[in-house]
JSON list of C-alpha atoms in Angstrom, two decimals:
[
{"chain": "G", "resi": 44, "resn": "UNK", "atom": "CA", "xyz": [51.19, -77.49, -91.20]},
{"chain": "G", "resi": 45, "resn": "UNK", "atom": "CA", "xyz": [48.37, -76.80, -88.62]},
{"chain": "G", "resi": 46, "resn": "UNK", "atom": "CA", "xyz": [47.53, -79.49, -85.86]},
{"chain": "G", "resi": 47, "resn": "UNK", "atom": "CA", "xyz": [44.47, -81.62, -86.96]},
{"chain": "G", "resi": 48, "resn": "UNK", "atom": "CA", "xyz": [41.95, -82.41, -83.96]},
{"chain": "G", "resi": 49, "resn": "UNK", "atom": "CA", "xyz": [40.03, -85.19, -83.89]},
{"chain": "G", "resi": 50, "resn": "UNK", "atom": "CA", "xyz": [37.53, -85.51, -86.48]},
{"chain": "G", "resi": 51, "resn": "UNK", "atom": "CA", "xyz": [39.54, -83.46, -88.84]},
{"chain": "G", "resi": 52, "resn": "UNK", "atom": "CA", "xyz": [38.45, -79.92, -86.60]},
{"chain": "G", "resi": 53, "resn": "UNK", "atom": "CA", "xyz": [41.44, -77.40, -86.27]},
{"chain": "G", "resi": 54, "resn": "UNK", "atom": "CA", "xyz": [41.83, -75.15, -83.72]},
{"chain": "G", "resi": 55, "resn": "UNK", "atom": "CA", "xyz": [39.54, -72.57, -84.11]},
{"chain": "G", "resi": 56, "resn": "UNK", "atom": "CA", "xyz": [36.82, -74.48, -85.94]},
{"chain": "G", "resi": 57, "resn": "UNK", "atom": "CA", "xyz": [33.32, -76.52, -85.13]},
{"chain": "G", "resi": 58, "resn": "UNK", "atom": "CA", "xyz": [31.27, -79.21, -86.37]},
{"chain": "G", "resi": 59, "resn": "UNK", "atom": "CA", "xyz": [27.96, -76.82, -87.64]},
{"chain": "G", "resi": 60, "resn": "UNK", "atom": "CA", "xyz": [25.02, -78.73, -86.83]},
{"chain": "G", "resi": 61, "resn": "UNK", "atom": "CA", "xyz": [21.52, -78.13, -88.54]},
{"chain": "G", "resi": 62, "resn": "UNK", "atom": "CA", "xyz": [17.79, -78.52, -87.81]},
{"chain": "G", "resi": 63, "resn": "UNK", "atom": "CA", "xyz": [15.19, -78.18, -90.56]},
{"chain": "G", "resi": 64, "resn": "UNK", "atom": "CA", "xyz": [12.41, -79.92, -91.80]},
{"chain": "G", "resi": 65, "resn": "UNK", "atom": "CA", "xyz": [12.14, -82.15, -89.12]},
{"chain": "G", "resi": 66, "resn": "UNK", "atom": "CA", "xyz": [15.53, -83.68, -90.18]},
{"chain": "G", "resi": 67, "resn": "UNK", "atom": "CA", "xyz": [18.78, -83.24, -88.44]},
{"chain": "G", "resi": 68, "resn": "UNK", "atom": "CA", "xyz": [22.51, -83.22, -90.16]},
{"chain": "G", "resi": 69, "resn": "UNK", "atom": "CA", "xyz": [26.03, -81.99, -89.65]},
{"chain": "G", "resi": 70, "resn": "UNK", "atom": "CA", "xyz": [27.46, -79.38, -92.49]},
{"chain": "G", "resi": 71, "resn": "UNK", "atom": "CA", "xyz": [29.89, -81.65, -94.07]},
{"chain": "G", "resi": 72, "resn": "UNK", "atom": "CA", "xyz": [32.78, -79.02, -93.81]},
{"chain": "G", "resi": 73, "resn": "UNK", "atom": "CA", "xyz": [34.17, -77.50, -90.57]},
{"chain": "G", "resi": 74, "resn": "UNK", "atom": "CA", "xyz": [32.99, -73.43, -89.91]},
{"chain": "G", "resi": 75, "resn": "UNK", "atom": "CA", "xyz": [34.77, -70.94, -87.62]},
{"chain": "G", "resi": 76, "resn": "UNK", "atom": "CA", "xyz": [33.55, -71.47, -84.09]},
{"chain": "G", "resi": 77, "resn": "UNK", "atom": "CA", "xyz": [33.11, -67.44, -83.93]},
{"chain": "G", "resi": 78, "resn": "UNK", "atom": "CA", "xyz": [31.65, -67.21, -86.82]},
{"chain": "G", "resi": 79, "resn": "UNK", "atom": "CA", "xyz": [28.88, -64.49, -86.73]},
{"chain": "G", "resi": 80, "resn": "UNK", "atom": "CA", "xyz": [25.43, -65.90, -86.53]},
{"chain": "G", "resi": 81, "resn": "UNK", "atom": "CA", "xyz": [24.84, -64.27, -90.31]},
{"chain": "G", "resi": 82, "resn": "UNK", "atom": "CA", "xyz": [27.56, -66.03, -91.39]},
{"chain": "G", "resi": 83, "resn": "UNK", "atom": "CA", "xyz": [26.59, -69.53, -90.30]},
{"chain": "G", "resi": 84, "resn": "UNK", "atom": "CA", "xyz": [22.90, -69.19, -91.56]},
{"chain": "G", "resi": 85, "resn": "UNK", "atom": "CA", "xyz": [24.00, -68.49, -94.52]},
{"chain": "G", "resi": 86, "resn": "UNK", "atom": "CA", "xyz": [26.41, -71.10, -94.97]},
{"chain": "G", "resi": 87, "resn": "UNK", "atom": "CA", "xyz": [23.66, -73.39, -93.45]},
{"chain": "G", "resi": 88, "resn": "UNK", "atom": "CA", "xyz": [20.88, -72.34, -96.23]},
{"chain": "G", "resi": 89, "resn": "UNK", "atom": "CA", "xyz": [22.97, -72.59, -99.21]},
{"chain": "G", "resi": 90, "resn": "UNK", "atom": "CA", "xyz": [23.98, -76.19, -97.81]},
{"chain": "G", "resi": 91, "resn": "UNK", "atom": "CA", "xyz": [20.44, -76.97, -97.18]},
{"chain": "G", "resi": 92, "resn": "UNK", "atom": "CA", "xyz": [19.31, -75.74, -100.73]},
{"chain": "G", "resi": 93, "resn": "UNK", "atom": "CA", "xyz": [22.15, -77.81, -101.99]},
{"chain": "G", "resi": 94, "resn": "UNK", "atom": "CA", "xyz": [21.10, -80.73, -100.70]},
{"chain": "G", "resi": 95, "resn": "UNK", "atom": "CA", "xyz": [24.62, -81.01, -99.53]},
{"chain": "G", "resi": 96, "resn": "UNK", "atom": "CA", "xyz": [24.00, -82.27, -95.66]},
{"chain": "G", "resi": 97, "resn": "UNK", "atom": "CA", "xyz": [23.85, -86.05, -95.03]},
{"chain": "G", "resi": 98, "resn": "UNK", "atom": "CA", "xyz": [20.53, -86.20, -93.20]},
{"chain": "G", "resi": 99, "resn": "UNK", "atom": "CA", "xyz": [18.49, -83.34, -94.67]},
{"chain": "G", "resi": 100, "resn": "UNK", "atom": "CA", "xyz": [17.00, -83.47, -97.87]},
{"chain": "G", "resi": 101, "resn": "UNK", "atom": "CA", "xyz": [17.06, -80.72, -100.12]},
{"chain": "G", "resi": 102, "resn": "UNK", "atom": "CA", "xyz": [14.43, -77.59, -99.88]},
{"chain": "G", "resi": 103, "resn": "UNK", "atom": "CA", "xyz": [15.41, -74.97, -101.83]},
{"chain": "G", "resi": 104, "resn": "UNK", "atom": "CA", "xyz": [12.58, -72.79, -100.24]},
{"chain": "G", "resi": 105, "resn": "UNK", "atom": "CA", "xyz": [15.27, -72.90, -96.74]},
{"chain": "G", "resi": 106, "resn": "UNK", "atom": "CA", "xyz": [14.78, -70.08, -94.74]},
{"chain": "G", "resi": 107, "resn": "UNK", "atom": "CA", "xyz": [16.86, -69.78, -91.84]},
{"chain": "G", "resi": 108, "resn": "UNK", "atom": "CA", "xyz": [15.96, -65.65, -90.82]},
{"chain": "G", "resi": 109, "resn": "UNK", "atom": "CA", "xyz": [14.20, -66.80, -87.56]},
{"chain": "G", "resi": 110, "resn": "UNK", "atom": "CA", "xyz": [17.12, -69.72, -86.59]},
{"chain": "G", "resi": 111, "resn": "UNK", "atom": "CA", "xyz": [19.69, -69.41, -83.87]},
{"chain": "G", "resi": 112, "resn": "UNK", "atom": "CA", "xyz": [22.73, -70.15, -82.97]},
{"chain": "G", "resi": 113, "resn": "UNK", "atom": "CA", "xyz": [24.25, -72.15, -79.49]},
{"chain": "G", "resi": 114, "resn": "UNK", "atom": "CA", "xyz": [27.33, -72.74, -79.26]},
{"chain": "G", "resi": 115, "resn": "UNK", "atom": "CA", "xyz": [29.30, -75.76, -76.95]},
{"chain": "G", "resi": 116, "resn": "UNK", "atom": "CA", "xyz": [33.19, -75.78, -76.79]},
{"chain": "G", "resi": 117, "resn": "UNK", "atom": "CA", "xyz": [34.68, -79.29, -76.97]},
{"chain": "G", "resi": 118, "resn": "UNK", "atom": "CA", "xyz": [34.41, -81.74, -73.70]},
{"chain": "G", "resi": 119, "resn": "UNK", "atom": "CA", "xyz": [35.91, -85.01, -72.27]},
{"chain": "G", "resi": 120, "resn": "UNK", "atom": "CA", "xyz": [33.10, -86.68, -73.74]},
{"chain": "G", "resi": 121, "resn": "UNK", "atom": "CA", "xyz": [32.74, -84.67, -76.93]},
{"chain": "G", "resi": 122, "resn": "UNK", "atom": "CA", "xyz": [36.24, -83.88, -77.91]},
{"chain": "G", "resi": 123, "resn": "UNK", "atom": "CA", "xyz": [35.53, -81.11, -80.98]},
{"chain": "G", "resi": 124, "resn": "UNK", "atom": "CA", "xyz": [33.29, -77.94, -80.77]},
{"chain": "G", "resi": 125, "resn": "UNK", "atom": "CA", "xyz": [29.94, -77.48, -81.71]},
{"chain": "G", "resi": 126, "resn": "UNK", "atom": "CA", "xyz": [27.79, -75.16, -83.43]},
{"chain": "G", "resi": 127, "resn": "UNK", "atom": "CA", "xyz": [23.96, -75.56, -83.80]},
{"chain": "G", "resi": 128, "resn": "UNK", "atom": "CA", "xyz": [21.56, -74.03, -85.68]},
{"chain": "G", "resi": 129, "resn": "UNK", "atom": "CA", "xyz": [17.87, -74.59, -84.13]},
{"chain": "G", "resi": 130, "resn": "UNK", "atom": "CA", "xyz": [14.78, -72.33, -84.49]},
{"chain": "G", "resi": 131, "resn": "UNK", "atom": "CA", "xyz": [14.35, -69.60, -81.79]},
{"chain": "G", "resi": 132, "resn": "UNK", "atom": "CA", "xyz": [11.67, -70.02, -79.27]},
{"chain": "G", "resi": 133, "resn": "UNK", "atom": "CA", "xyz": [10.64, -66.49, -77.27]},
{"chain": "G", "resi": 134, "resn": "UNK", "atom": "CA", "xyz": [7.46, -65.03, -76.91]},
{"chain": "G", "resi": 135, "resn": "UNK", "atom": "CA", "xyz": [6.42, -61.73, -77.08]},
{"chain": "B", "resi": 15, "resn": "UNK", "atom": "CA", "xyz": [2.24, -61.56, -63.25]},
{"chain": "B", "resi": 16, "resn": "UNK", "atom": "CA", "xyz": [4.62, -63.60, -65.65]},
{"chain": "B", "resi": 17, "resn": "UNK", "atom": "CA", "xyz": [4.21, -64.91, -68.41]},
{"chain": "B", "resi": 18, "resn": "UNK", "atom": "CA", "xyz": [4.47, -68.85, -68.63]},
{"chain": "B", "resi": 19, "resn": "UNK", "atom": "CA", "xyz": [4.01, -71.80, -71.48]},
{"chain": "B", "resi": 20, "resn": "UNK", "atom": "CA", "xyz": [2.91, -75.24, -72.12]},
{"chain": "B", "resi": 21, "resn": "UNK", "atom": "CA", "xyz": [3.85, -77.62, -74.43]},
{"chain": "B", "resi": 22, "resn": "UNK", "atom": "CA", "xyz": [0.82, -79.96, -75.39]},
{"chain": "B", "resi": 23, "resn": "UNK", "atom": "CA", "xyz": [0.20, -83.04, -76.94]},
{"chain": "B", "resi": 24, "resn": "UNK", "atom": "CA", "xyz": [-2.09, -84.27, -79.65]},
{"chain": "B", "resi": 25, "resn": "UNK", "atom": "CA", "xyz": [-4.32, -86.06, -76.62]},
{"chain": "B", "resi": 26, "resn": "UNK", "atom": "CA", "xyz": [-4.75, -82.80, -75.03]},
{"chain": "B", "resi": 27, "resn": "UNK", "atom": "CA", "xyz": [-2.12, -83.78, -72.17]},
{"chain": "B", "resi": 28, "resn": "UNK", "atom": "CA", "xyz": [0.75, -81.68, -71.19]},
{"chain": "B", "resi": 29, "resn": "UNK", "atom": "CA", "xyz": [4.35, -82.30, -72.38]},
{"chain": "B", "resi": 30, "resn": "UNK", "atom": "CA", "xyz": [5.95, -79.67, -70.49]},
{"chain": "B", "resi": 31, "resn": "UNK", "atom": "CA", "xyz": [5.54, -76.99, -68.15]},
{"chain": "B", "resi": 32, "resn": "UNK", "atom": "CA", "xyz": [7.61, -73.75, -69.28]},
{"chain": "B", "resi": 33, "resn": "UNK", "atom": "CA", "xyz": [8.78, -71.57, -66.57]},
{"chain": "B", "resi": 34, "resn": "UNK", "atom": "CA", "xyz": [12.53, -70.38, -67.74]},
{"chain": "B", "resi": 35, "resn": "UNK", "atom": "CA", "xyz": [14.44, -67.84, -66.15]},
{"chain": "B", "resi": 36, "resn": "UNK", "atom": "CA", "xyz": [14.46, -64.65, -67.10]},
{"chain": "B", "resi": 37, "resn": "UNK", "atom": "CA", "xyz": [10.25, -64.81, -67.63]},
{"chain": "B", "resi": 38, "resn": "UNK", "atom": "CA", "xyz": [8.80, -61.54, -67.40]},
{"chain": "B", "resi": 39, "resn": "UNK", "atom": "CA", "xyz": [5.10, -60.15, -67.42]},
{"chain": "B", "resi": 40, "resn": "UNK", "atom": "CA", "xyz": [5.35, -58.90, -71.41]},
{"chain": "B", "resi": 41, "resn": "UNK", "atom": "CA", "xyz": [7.80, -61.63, -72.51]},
{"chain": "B", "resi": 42, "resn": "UNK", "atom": "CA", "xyz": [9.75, -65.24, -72.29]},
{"chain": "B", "resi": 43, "resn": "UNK", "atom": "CA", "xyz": [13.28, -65.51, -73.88]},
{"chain": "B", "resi": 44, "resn": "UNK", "atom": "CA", "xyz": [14.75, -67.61, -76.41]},
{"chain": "B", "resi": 45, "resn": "UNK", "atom": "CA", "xyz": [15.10, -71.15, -74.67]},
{"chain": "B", "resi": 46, "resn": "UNK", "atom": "CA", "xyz": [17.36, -73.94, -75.87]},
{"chain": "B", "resi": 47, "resn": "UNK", "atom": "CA", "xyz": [15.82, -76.58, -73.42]},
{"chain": "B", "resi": 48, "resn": "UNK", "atom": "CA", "xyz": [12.64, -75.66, -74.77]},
{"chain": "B", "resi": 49, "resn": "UNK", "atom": "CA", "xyz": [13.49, -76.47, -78.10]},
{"chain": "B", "resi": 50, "resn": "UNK", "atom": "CA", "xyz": [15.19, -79.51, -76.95]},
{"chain": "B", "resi": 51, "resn": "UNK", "atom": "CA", "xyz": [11.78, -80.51, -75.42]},
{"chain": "B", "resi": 52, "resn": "UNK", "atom": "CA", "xyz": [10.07, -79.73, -78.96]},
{"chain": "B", "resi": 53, "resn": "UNK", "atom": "CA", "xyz": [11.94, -81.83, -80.75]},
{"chain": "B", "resi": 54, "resn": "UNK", "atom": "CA", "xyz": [11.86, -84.66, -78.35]},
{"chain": "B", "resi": 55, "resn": "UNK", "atom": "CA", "xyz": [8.48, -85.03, -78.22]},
{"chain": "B", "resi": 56, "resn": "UNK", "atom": "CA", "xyz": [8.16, -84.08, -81.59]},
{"chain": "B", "resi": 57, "resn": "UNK", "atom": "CA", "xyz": [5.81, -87.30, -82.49]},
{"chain": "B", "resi": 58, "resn": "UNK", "atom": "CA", "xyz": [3.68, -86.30, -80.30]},
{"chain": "B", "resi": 59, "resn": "UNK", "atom": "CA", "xyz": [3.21, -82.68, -80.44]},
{"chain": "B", "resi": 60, "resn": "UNK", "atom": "CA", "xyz": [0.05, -80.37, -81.02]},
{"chain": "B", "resi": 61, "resn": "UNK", "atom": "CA", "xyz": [1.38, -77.34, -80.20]},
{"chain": "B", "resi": 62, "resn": "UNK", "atom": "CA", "xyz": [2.07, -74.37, -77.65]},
{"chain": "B", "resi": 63, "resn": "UNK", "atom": "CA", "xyz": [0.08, -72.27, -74.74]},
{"chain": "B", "resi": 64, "resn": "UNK", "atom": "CA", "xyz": [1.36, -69.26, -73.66]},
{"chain": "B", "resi": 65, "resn": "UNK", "atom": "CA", "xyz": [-0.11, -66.60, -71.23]},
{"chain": "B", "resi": 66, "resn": "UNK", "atom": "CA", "xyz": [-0.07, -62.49, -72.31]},
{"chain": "B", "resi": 67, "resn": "UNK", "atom": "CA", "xyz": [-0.51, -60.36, -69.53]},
{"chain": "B", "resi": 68, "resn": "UNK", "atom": "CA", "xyz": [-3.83, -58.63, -68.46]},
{"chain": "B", "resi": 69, "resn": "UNK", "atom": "CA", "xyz": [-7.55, -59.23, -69.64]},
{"chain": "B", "resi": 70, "resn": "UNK", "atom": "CA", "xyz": [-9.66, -59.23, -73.34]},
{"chain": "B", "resi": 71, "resn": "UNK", "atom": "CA", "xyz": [-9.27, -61.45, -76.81]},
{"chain": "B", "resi": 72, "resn": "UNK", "atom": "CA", "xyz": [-5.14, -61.72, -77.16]},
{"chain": "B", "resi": 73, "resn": "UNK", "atom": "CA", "xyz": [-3.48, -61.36, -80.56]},
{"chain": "B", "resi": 74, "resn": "UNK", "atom": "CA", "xyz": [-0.03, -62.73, -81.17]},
{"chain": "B", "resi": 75, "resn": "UNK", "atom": "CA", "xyz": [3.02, -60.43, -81.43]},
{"chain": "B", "resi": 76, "resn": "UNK", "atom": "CA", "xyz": [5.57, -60.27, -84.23]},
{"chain": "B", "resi": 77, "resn": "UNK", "atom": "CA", "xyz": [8.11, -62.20, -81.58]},
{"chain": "B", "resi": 78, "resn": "UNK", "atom": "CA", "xyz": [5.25, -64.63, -80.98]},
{"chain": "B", "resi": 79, "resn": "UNK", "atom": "CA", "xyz": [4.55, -64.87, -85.39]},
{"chain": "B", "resi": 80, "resn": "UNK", "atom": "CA", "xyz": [8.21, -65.80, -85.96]},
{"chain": "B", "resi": 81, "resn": "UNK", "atom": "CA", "xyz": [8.80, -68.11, -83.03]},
{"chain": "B", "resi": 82, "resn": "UNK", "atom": "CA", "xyz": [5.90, -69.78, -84.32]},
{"chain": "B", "resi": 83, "resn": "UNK", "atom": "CA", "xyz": [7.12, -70.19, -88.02]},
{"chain": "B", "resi": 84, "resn": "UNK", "atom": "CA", "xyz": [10.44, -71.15, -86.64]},
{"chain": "B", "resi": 85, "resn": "UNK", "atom": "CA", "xyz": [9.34, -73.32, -84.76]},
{"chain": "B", "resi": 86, "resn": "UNK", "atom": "CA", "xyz": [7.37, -75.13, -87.70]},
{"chain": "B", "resi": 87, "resn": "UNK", "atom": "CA", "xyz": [10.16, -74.94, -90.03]},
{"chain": "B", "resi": 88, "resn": "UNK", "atom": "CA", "xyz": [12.24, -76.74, -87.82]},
{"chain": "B", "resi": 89, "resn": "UNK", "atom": "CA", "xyz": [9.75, -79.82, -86.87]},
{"chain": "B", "resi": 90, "resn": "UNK", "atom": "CA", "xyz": [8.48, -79.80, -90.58]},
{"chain": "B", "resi": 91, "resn": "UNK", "atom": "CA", "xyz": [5.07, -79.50, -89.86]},
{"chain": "B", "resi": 92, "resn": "UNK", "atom": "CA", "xyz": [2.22, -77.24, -88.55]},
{"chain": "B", "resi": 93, "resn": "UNK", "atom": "CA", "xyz": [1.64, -76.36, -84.93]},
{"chain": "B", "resi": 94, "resn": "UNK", "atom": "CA", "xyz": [-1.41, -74.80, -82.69]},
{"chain": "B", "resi": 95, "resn": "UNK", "atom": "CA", "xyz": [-0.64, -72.12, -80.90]},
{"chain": "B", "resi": 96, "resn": "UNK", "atom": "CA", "xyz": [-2.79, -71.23, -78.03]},
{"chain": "B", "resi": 97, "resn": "UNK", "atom": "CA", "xyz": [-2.01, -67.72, -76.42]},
{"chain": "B", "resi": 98, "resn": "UNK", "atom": "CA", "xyz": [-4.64, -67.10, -72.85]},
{"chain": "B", "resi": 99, "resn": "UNK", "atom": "CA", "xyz": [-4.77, -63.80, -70.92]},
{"chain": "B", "resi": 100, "resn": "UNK", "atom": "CA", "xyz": [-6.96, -63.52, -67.46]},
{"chain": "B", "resi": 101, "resn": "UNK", "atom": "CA", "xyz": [-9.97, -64.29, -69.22]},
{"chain": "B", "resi": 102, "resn": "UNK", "atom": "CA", "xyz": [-10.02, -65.54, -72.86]},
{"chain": "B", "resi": 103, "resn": "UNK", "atom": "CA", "xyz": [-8.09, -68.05, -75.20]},
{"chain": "B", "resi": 104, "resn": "UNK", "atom": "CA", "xyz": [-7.49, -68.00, -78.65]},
{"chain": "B", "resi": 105, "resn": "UNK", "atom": "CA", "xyz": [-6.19, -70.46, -81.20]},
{"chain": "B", "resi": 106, "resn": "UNK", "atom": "CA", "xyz": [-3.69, -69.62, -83.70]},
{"chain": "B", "resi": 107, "resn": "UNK", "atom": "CA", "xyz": [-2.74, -71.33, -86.72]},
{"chain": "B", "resi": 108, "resn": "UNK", "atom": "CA", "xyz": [-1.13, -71.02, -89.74]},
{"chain": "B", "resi": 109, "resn": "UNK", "atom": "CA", "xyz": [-3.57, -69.06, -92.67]},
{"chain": "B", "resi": 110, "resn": "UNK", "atom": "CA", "xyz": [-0.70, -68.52, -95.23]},
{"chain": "B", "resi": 111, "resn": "UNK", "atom": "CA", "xyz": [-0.33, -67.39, -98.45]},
{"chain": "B", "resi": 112, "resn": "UNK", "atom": "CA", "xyz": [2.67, -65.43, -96.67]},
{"chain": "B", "resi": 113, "resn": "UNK", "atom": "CA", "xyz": [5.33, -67.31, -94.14]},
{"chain": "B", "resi": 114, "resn": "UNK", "atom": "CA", "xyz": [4.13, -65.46, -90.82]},
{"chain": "B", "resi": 115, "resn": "UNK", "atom": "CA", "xyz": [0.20, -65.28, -91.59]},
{"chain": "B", "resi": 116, "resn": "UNK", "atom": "CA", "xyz": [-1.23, -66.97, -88.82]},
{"chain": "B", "resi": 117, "resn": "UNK", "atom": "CA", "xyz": [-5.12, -66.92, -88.18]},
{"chain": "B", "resi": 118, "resn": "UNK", "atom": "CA", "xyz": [-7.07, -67.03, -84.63]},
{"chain": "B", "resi": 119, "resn": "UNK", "atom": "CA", "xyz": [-9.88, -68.89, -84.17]},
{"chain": "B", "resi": 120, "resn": "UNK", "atom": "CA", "xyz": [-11.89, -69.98, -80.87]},
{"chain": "B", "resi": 121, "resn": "UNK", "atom": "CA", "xyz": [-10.52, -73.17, -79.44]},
{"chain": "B", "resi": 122, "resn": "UNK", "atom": "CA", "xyz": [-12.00, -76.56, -79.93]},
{"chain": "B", "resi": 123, "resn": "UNK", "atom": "CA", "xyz": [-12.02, -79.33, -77.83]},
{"chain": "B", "resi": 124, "resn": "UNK", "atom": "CA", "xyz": [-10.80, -79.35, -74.61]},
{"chain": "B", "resi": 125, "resn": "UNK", "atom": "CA", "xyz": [-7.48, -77.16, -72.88]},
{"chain": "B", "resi": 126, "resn": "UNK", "atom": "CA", "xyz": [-7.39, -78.84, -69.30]},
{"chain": "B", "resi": 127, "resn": "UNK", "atom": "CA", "xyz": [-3.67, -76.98, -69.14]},
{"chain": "B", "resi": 128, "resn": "UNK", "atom": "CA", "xyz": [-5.62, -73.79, -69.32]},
{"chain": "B", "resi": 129, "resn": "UNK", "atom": "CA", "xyz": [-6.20, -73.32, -65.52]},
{"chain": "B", "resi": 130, "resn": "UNK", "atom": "CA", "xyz": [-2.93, -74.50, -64.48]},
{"chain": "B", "resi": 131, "resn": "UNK", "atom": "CA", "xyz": [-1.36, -72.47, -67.37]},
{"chain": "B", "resi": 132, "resn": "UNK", "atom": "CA", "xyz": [-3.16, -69.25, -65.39]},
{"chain": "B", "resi": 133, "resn": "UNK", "atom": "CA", "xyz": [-1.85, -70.41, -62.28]},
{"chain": "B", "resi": 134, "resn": "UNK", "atom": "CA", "xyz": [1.55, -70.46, -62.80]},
{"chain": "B", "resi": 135, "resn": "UNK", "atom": "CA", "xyz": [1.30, -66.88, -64.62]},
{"chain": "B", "resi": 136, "resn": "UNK", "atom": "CA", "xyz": [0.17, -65.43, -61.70]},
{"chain": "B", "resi": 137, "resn": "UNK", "atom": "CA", "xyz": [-3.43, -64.49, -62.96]},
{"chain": "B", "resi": 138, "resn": "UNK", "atom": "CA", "xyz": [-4.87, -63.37, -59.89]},
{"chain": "B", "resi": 139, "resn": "UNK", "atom": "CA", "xyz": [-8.04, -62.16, -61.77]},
{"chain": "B", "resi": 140, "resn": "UNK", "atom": "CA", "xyz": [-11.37, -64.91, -61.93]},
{"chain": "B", "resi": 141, "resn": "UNK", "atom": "CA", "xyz": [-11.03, -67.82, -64.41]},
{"chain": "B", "resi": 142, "resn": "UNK", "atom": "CA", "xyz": [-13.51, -68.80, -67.03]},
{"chain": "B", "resi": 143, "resn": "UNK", "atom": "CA", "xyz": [-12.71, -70.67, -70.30]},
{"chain": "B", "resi": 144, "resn": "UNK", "atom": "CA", "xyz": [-13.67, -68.96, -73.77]},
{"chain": "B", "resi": 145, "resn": "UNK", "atom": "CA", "xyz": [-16.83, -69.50, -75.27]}
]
């Protein structure tokens, strides 16, 4: 049986956490820290469609094409890994 | 030159300066603490400035379009988006029907950012505010 980190994270895995609609929520289920960046926007839409993250209400119109993706390993002060989803911000 | 930004709030004052590293005269990158100080100030918000490089009526790129509808996606709610070059300013905002149909219009009311906004891009050329 694997080793359960705090807040029920494995090794290997992150707490995914969203921005959309001016709302902000954590995907109820742990991801793959190296998940690609296609991977985790499209985990993060269906959720978002769903309706399924505490903190974001439901849009079935989510669109997450133009969203990326920073990543933070765990520290002393927050012991788990993160993933966030947040819209990009260059200009051309 | 190099390009530079300003965040701006609904009372005309600035939010934030935006110099990141990495600024170039055709382009700024993708910025986490400039999303970080969207979203903080997201209350009080009107929208974004940014410089393009040389002189005549600017028109947004397709980097510019989508950072703009990401932008508003992720605050919920509409945005101006200014974009200046040596010696005119326009105003874009969302026209629809489509996601990334954004119209330009002349500015209204004031943009005391605008000279300061020049400065820091390294316009070198004279200053005059659009019609």
């Amino acid at each position: 049986m694997s080793e359960l980190y705090d807040f029920g994270l494995r090794p290997g895995e992150a707490r995914l956490n969203i921005t959309w609609n001016g709302q902000n929520g954590d995907l109820p289920d742990a991801v793959d820290y190296d998940a690609t960046q296609q991977q985790l926007r499209g985990w993060a839409e269906e959720a978002i469609r769903a309706g399924s993250i505490p903190g974001v209400r439901a849009d079935r119109g989510a669109d997450l094409s133009n969203f990326v993706v920073d990543r933070f390993p765990a520290t002393p002060a927050i012991p788990y890994a993160r993933v966030m989803l947040r819209p990009k911000t260059p200009f051309g | 030159m190099m390009e530079a930004a300003v965040v701006v709030a609904a009372d005309g004052s600035v939010l934030h300066w935006h110099r990141p590293a990495g600024r170039s005269h055709t382009s700024l990158p993708d910025s986490r603490d400039l999303w970080e100080v969207i979203w903080e100030h997201r209350e009080l918000i009107a929208g974004i400035a940014h410089t393009h490089p040389g002189a005549g009526w600017p028109r947004p790129s397709w980097e510019d379009v989508t950072t703009f509808s990401a932008c508003e996606d992720g605050l919920g709610r509409r945005l101006s988006w200014w974009i200046a070059t040596s010696d005119r300013l326009r105003h874009y905002r969302w026209s629809g029907p489509r996601k990334h149909d954004y119209a330009g219009w002349f500015p209204v009311g004031p943009t005391p950012w605008l000279g300061h906004l020049r400065v820091i891009s390294g316009f070198n050329e004279p200053i005059w505010s659009a019609p």
